[in-house]
CSV table of C-alpha atoms in Angstrom, one decimal:
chain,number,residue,atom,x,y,z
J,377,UNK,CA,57.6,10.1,-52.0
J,378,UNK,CA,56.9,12.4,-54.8
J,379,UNK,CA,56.6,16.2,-54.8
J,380,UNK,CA,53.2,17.0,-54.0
J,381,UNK,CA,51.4,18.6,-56.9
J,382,UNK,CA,49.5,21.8,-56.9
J,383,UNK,CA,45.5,20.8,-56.1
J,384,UNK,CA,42.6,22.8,-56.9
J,385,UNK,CA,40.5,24.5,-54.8
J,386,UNK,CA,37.2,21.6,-56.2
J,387,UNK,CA,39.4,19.1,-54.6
J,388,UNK,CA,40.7,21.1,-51.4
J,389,UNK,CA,36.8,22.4,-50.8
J,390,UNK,CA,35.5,18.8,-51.2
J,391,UNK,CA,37.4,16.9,-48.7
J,392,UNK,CA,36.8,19.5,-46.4
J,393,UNK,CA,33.1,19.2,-47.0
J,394,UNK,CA,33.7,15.4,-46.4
J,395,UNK,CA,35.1,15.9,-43.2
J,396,UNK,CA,32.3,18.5,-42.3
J,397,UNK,CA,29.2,16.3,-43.1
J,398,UNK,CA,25.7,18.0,-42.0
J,399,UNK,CA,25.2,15.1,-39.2
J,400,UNK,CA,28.3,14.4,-37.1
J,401,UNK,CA,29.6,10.6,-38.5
J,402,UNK,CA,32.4,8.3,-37.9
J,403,UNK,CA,34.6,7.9,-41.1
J,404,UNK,CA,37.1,5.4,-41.7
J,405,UNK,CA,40.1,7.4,-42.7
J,406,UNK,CA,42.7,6.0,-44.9
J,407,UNK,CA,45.9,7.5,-47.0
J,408,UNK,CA,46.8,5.5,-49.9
J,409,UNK,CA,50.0,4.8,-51.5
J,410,UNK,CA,51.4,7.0,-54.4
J,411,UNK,CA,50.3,4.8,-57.0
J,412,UNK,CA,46.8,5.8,-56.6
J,413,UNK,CA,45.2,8.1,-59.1
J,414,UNK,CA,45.3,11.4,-57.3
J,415,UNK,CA,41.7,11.8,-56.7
J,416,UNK,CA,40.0,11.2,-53.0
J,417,UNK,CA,37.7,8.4,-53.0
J,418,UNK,CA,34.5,8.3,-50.9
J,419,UNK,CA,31.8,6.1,-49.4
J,420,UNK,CA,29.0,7.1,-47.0
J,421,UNK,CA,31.7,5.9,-44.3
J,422,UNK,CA,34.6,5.4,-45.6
J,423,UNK,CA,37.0,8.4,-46.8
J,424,UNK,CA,40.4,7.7,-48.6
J,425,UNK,CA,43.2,9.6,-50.8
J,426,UNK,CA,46.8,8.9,-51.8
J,427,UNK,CA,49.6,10.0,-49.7
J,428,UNK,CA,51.3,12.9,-52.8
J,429,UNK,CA,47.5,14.4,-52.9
J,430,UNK,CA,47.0,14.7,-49.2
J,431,UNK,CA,50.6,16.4,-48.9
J,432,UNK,CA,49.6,19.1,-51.3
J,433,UNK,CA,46.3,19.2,-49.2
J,434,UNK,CA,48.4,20.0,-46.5
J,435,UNK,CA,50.3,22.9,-47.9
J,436,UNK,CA,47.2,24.5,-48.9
J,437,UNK,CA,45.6,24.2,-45.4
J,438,UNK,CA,48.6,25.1,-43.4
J,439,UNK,CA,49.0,28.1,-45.5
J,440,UNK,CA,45.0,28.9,-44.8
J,441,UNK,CA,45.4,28.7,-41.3
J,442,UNK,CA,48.5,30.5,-41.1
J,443,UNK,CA,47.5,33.5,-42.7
J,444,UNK,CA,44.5,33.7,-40.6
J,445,UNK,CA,46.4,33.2,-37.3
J,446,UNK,CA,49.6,36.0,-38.7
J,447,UNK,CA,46.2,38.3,-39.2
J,448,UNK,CA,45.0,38.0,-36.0
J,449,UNK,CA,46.1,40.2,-33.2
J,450,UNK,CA,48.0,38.3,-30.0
J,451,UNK,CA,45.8,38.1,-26.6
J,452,UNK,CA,48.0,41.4,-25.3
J,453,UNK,CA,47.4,43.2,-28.7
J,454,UNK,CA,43.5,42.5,-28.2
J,455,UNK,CA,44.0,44.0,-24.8
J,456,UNK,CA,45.1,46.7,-25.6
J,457,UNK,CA,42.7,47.2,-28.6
J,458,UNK,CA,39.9,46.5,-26.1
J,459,UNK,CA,40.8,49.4,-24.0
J,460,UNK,CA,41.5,51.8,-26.7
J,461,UNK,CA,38.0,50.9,-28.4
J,462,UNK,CA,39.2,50.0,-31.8
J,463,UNK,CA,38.6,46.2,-31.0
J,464,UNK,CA,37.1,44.8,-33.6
J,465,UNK,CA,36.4,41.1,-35.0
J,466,UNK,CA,37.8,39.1,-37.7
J,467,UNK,CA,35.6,37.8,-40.6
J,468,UNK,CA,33.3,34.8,-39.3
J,469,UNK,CA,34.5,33.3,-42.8
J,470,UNK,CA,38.3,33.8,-42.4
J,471,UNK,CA,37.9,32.1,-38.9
J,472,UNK,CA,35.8,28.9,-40.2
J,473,UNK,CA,38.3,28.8,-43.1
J,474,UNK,CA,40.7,28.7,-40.7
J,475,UNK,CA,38.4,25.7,-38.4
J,476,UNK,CA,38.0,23.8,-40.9
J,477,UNK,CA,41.5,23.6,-42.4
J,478,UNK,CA,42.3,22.4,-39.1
J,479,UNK,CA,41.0,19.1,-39.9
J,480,UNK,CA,43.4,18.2,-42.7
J,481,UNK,CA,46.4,19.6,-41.1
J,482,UNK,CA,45.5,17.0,-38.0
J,483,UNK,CA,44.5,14.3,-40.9
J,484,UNK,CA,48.2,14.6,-41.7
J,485,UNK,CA,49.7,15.4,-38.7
J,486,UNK,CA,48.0,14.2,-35.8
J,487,UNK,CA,50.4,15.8,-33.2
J,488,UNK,CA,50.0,19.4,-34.4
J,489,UNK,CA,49.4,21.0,-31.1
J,490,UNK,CA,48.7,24.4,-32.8
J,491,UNK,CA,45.8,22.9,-34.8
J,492,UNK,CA,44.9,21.1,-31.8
J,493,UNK,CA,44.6,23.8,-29.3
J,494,UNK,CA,43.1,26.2,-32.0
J,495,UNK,CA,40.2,23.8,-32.0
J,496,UNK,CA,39.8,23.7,-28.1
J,497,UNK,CA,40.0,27.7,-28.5
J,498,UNK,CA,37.2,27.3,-30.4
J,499,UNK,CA,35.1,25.5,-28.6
J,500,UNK,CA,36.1,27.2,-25.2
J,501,UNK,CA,34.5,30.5,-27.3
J,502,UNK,CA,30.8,29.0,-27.1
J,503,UNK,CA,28.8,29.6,-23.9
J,504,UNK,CA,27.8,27.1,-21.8
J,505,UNK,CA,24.0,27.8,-22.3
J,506,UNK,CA,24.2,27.8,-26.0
J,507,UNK,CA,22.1,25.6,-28.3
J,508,UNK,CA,25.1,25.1,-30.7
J,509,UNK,CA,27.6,24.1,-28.0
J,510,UNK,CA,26.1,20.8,-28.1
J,511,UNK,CA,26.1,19.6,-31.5
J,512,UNK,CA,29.5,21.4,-32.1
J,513,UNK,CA,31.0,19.2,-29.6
J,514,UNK,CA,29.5,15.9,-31.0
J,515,UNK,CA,30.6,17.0,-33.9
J,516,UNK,CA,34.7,17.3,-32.8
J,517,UNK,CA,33.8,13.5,-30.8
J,518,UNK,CA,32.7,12.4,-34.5
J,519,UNK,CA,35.9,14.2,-35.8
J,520,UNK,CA,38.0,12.5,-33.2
J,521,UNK,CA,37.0,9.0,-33.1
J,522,UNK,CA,37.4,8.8,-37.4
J,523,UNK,CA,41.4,10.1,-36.5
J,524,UNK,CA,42.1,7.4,-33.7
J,525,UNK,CA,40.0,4.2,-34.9
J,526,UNK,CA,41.3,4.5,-39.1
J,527,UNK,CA,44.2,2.2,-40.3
J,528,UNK,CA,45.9,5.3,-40.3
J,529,UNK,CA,49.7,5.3,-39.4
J,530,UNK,CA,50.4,7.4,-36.3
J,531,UNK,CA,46.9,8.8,-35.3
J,532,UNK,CA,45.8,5.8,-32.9
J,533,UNK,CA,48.9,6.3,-30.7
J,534,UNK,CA,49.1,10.5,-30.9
J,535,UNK,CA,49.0,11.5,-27.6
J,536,UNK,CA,47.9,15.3,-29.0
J,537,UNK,CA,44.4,13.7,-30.0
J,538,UNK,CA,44.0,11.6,-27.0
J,539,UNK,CA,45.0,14.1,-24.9
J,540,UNK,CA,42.7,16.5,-26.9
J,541,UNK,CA,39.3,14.2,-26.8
J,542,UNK,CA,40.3,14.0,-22.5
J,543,UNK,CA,40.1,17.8,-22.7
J,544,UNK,CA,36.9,18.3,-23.8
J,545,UNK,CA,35.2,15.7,-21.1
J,546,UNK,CA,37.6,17.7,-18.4
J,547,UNK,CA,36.0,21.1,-19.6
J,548,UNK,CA,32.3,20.3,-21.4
J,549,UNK,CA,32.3,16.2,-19.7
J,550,UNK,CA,28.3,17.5,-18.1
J,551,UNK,CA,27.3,18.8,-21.6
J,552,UNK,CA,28.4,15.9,-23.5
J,553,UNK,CA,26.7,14.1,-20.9
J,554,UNK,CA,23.4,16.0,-20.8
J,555,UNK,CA,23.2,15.5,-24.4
J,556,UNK,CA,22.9,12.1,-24.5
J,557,UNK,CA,20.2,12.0,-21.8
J,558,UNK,CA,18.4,14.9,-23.4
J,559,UNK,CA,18.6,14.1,-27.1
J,560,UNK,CA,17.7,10.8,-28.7
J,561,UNK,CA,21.6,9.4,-29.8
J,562,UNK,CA,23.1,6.3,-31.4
J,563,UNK,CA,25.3,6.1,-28.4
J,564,UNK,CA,22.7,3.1,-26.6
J,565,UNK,CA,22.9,0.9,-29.5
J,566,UNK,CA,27.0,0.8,-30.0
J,567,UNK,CA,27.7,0.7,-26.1
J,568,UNK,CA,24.9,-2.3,-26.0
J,569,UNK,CA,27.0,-3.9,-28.7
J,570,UNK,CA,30.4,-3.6,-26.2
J,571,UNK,CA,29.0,-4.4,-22.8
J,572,UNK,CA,25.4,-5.2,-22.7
J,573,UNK,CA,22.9,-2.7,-20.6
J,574,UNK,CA,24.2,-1.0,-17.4
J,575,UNK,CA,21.6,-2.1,-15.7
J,576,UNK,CA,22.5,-5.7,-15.2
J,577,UNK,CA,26.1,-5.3,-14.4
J,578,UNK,CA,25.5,-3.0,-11.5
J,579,UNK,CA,27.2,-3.5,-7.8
J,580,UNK,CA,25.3,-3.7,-5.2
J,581,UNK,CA,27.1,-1.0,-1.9
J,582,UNK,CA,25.6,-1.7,1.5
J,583,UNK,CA,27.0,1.4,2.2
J,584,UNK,CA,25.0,3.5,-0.3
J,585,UNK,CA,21.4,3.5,1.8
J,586,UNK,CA,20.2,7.2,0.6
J,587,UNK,CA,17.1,6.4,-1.2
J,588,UNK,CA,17.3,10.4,-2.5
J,589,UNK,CA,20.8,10.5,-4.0
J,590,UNK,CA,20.2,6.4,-5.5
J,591,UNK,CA,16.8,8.6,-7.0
J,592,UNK,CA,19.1,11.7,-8.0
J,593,UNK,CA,22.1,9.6,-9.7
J,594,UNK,CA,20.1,6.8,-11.4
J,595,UNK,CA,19.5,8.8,-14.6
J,596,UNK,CA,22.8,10.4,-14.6
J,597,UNK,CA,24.5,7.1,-13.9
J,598,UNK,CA,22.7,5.4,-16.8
J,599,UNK,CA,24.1,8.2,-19.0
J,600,UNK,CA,27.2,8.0,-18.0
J,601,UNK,CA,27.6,4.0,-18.6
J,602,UNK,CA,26.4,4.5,-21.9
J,603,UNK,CA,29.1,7.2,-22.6
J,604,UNK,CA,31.9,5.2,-20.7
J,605,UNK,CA,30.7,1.9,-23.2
J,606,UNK,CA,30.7,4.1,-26.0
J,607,UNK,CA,34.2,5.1,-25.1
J,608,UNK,CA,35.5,2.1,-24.2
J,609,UNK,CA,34.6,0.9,-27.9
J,610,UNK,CA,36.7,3.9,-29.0
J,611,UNK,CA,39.5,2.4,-27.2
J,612,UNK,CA,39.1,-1.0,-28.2
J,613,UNK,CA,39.3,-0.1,-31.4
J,614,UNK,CA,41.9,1.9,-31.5
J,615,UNK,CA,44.2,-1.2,-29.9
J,616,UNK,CA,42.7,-3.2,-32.7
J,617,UNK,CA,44.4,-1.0,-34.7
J,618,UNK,CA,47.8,-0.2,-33.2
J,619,UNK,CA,48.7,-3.3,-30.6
J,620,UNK,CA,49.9,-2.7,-27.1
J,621,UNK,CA,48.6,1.1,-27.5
J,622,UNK,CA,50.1,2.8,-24.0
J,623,UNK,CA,48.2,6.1,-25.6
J,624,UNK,CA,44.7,4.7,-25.6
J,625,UNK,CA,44.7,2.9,-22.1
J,626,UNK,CA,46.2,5.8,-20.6
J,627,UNK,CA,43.5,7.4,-21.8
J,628,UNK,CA,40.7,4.8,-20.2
J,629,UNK,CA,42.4,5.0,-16.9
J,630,UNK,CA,41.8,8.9,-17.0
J,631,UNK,CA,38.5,8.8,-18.1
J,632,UNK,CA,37.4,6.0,-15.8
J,633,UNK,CA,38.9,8.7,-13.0
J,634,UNK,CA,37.2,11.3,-14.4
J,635,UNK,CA,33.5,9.4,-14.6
J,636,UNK,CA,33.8,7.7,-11.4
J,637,UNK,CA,34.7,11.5,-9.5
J,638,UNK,CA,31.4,12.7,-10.8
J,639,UNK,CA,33.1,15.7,-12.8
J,640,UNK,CA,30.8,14.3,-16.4
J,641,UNK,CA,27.1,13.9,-14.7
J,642,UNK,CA,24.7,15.9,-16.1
J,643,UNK,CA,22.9,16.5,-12.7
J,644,UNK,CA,25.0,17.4,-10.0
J,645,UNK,CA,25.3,14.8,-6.6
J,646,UNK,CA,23.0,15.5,-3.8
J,647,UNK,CA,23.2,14.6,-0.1
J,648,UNK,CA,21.0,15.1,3.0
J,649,UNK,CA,24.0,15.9,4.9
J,650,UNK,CA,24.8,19.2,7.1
J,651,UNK,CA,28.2,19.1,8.1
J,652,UNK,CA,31.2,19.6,5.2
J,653,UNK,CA,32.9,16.2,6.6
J,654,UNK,CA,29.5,13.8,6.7
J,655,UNK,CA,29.1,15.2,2.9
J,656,UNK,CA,32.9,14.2,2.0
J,657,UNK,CA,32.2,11.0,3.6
J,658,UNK,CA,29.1,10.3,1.9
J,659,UNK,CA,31.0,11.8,-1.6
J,660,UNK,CA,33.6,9.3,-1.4
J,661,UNK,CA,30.8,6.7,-1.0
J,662,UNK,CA,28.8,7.4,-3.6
J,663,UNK,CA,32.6,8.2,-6.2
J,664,UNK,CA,33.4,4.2,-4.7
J,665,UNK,CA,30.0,2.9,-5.6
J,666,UNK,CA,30.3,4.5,-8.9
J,667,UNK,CA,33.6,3.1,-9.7
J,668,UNK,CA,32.3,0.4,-8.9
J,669,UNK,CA,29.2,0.3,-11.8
J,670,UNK,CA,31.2,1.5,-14.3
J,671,UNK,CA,33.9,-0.9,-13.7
J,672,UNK,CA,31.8,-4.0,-13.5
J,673,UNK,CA,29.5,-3.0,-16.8
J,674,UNK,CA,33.4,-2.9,-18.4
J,675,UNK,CA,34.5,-6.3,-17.5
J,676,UNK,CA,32.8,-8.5,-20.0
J,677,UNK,CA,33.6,-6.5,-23.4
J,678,UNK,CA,37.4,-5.9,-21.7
J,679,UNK,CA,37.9,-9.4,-21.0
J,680,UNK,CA,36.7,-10.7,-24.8
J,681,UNK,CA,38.8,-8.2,-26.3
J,682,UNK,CA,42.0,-9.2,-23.9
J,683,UNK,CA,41.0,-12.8,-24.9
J,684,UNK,CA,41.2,-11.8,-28.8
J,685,UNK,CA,43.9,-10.1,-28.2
J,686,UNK,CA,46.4,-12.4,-25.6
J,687,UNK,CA,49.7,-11.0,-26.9
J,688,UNK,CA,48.7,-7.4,-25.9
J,689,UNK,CA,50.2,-6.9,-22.6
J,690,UNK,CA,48.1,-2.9,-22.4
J,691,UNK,CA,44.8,-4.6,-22.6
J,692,UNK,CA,45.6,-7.1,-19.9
J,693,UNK,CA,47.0,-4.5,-17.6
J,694,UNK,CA,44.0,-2.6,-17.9
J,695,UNK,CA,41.5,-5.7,-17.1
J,696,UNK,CA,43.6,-6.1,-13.9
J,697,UNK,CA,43.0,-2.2,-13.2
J,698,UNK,CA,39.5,-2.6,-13.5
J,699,UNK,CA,39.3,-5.7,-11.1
J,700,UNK,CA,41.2,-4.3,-8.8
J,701,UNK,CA,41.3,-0.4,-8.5
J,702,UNK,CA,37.8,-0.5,-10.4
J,703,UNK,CA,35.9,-2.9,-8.5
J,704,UNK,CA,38.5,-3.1,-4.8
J,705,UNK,CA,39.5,-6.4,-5.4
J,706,UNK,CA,42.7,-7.7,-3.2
J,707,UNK,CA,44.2,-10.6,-4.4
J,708,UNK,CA,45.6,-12.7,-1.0
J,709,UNK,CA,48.3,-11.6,0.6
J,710,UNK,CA,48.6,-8.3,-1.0
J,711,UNK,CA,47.6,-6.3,2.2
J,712,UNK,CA,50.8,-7.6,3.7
J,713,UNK,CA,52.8,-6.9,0.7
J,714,UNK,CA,51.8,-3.3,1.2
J,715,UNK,CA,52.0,-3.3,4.9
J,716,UNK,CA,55.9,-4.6,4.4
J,717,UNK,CA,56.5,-0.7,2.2
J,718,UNK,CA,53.9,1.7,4.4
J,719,UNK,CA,51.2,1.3,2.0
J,720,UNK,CA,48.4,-0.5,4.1
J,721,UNK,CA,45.7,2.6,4.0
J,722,UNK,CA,46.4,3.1,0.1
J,723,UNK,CA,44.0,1.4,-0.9
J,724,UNK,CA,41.3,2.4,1.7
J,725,UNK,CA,42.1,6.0,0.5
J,726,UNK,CA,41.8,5.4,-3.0
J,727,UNK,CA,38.4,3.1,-3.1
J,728,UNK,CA,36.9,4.4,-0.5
J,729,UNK,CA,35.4,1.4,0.9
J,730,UNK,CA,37.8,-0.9,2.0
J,731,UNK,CA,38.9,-3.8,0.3
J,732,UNK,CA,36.2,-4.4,-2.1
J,733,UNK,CA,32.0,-5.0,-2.1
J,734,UNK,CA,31.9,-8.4,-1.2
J,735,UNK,CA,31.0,-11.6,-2.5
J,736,UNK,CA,29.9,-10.6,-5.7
J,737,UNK,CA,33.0,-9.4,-6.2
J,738,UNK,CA,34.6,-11.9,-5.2
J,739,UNK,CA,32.6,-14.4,-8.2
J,740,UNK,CA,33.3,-11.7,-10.9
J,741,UNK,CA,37.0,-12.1,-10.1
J,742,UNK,CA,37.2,-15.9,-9.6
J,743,UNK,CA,35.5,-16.1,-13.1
J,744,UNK,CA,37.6,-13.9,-14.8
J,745,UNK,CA,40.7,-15.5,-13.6
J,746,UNK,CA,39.3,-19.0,-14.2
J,747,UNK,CA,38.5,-18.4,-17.7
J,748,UNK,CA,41.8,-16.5,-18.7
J,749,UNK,CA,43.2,-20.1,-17.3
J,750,UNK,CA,41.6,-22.1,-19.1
J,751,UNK,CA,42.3,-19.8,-22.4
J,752,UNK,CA,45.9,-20.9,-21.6
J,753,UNK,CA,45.7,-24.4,-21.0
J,754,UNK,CA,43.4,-25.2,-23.8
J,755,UNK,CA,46.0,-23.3,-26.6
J,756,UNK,CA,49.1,-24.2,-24.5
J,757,UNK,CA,49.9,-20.4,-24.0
J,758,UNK,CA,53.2,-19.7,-23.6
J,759,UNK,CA,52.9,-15.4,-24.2
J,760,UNK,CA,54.0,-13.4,-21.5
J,761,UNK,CA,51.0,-10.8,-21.3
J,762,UNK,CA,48.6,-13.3,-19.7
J,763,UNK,CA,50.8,-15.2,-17.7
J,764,UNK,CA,51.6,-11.5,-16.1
J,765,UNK,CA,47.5,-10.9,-16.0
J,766,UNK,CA,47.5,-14.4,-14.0
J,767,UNK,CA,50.3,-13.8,-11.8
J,768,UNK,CA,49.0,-10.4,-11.0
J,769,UNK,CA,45.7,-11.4,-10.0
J,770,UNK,CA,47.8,-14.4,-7.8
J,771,UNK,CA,46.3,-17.3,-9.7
J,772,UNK,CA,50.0,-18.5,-10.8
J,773,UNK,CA,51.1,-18.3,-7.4
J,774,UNK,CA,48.2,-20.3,-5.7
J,775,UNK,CA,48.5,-23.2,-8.6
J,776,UNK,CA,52.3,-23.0,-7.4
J,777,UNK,CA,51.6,-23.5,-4.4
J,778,UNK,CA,48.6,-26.2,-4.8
J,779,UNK,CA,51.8,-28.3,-7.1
């Protein structure tokens, strides 16, 4: 590659005021090959430059946010400051400068943890209760999902970003949440496009019989589909773009955790209970039932992609994870399997309920399974992903035995 020439501060200032639009937006990044003229070429979605021009880019914004850091006094030094009285704060410019040059230091290197955790610094420095919180944090989702869904080399498979977008669901996961039920979002219309409304792929729990907490967590659990959706197209995506992407699903078994514990609703879980142990047992109810929802709203968009996608063992691992850790589903025979190595309450502990919700279930499953074998008898299949997915889910083994 050639030396990366000297850029101006027009150009420097310009991509970052790309990357910085007024309304948070998804861009599709791209870095171009050296034979481009050295310019950066835009679209209302689409931003792209050649690789010598976003080196030099680099330079400049590493050197931006390395003064501003060698400036800045270390958490002991601001200690001591504090107690002596001569504390005093850095230029709001110096530290947006600093922000903002952030962005093209991660648009070249996606694993630069000092960037990264400057940025979560950042966010960590708003309270709670502030009116800017919010939008800042759409703004770094926006941010995000333009690094891990472009055709750019490493950034769909970092595990700094991925790790990074988990981070700020783990920390601000009820104010991202809030958000959307609060303020009118796009978020509806892309998850509607992935899985179809929440509201029709919901499982029924006999167990779940508190007409107050079903009142309490129907508008939280609405949200929180639409988020999951809208996430879940994240990560689709971002296999599209780098196959068999260990990062990204990773990253949906987390977050599927994470949603299903209750740690993202915008309203917190009520119960009518008294006693600490009736309200664990009623927790781990409603966490099973929610698994549960989530899961089952995820099963149609998964199982197209994994059907677009046959060769991508990740994707088909994750569809078995849903339909069984997500919805309790116990293939035949694998009680005893786990009986034989003293795991037969694992998977009480883990869903909650037992060995699935029934019936329903049951039907989801079958027709799953059914159609993945039928994918691979029409095409003659011979890949090794979804002959795994079958066997896992014991449908090899049954037409085994049936022969």
């Amino acid at each position: 590659m050639p030396a990366p020439a000297p850029t101006s501060p027009e150009v420097y200032n310009s991509l970052i005021s790309l990357l910085s639009p007024s309304t948070p937006q998804v861009f599709e990044l791209d870095i171009l090959p050296s034979y481009f003229p050295a310019e950066i070429h835009s679209t209302s979605s689409a931003i792209a430059l050649p690789k010598p021009l976003l080196a030099s880019l680099f330079l400049t914004a590493r050197h931006v946010f390395f003064s501003y850091l060698n400036k800045s006094p270390s958490k002991k030094e601001k200690q001591q400051l504090a107690l002596s009285g001569t504390l005093t704060s850095a230029p709001a410019d110096a530290a947006d400068d600093a922000l903002q040059a952030t962005k093209i230091i991660l648009l070249w290197d996606p694993n630069h943890l000092t960037a990264a955790n400057f940025r979560k610094r950042n966010l960590l420095s708003f309270s709670l209760s502030s009116s800017n919180l919010v939008q800042h944090l759409k703004a770094e989702l926006s941010f995000l999902s333009s690094l891990l869904t472009s055709p750019l080399p490493k950034h769909t498979k970092s595990s700094t970003l991925w790790s990074h977008r988990f981070f700020l669901f783990q920390k601000f996961g009820p104010e991202i949440s809030a958000g959307l039920v609060a303020a009118t979002t796009t978020l509806p219309d892309r998850a509607s496009s992935v899985g179809g409304s929440p509201k029709t792929t919901s499982i029924k729990n006999s167990n779940n019989n508190d007409n107050d907490d079903e009142r309490t967590s129907t508008a939280s659990d609405k949200s929180l589909h639409l988020l999951w959706l809208h996430e879940l197209e994240i990560i689709m995506k971002a296999g599209d773009r780098h196959p068999k992407n260990y990062y990204a699903w990773s990253y949906a078994r987390q977050l599927l955790t994470a949603f299903s514990a209750g740690d993202i609703l915008p309203f917190p879980n009520t119960s009518i209970t008294t006693t600490a142990a009736a309200a664990q047992i009623r927790r781990q109810q409603i966490d099973a039932t929610r698994m549960n929802r989530i899961a089952a709203a995820s099963i149609l968009p998964m199982q197209k992609w994994c059907l677009a996608h046959p060769r991508d063992i990740s994707g088909w691992a994750f569809l078995e994870y849903l339909l069984t850790t997500g919805l309790g589903w116990e293939r035949e025979g694998r009680a005893e399997e786990r009986k034989k190595v003293g795991l037969e309450e694992r998977g009480k502990e883990r869903l909650g309920n037992g060995n699935g919700v029934g019936e329903e279930v049951d039907e989801m499953v079958r027709k799953v399974v059914k159609e993945s074998e039928e994918f691979m008898h029409k095409f003659q299949w011979q890949g090794d992903s979804l002959a795994w997915f079958l066997k896992a889910m014991g449908a090899i083994d049954r037409e085994s035995k049936e022969r």
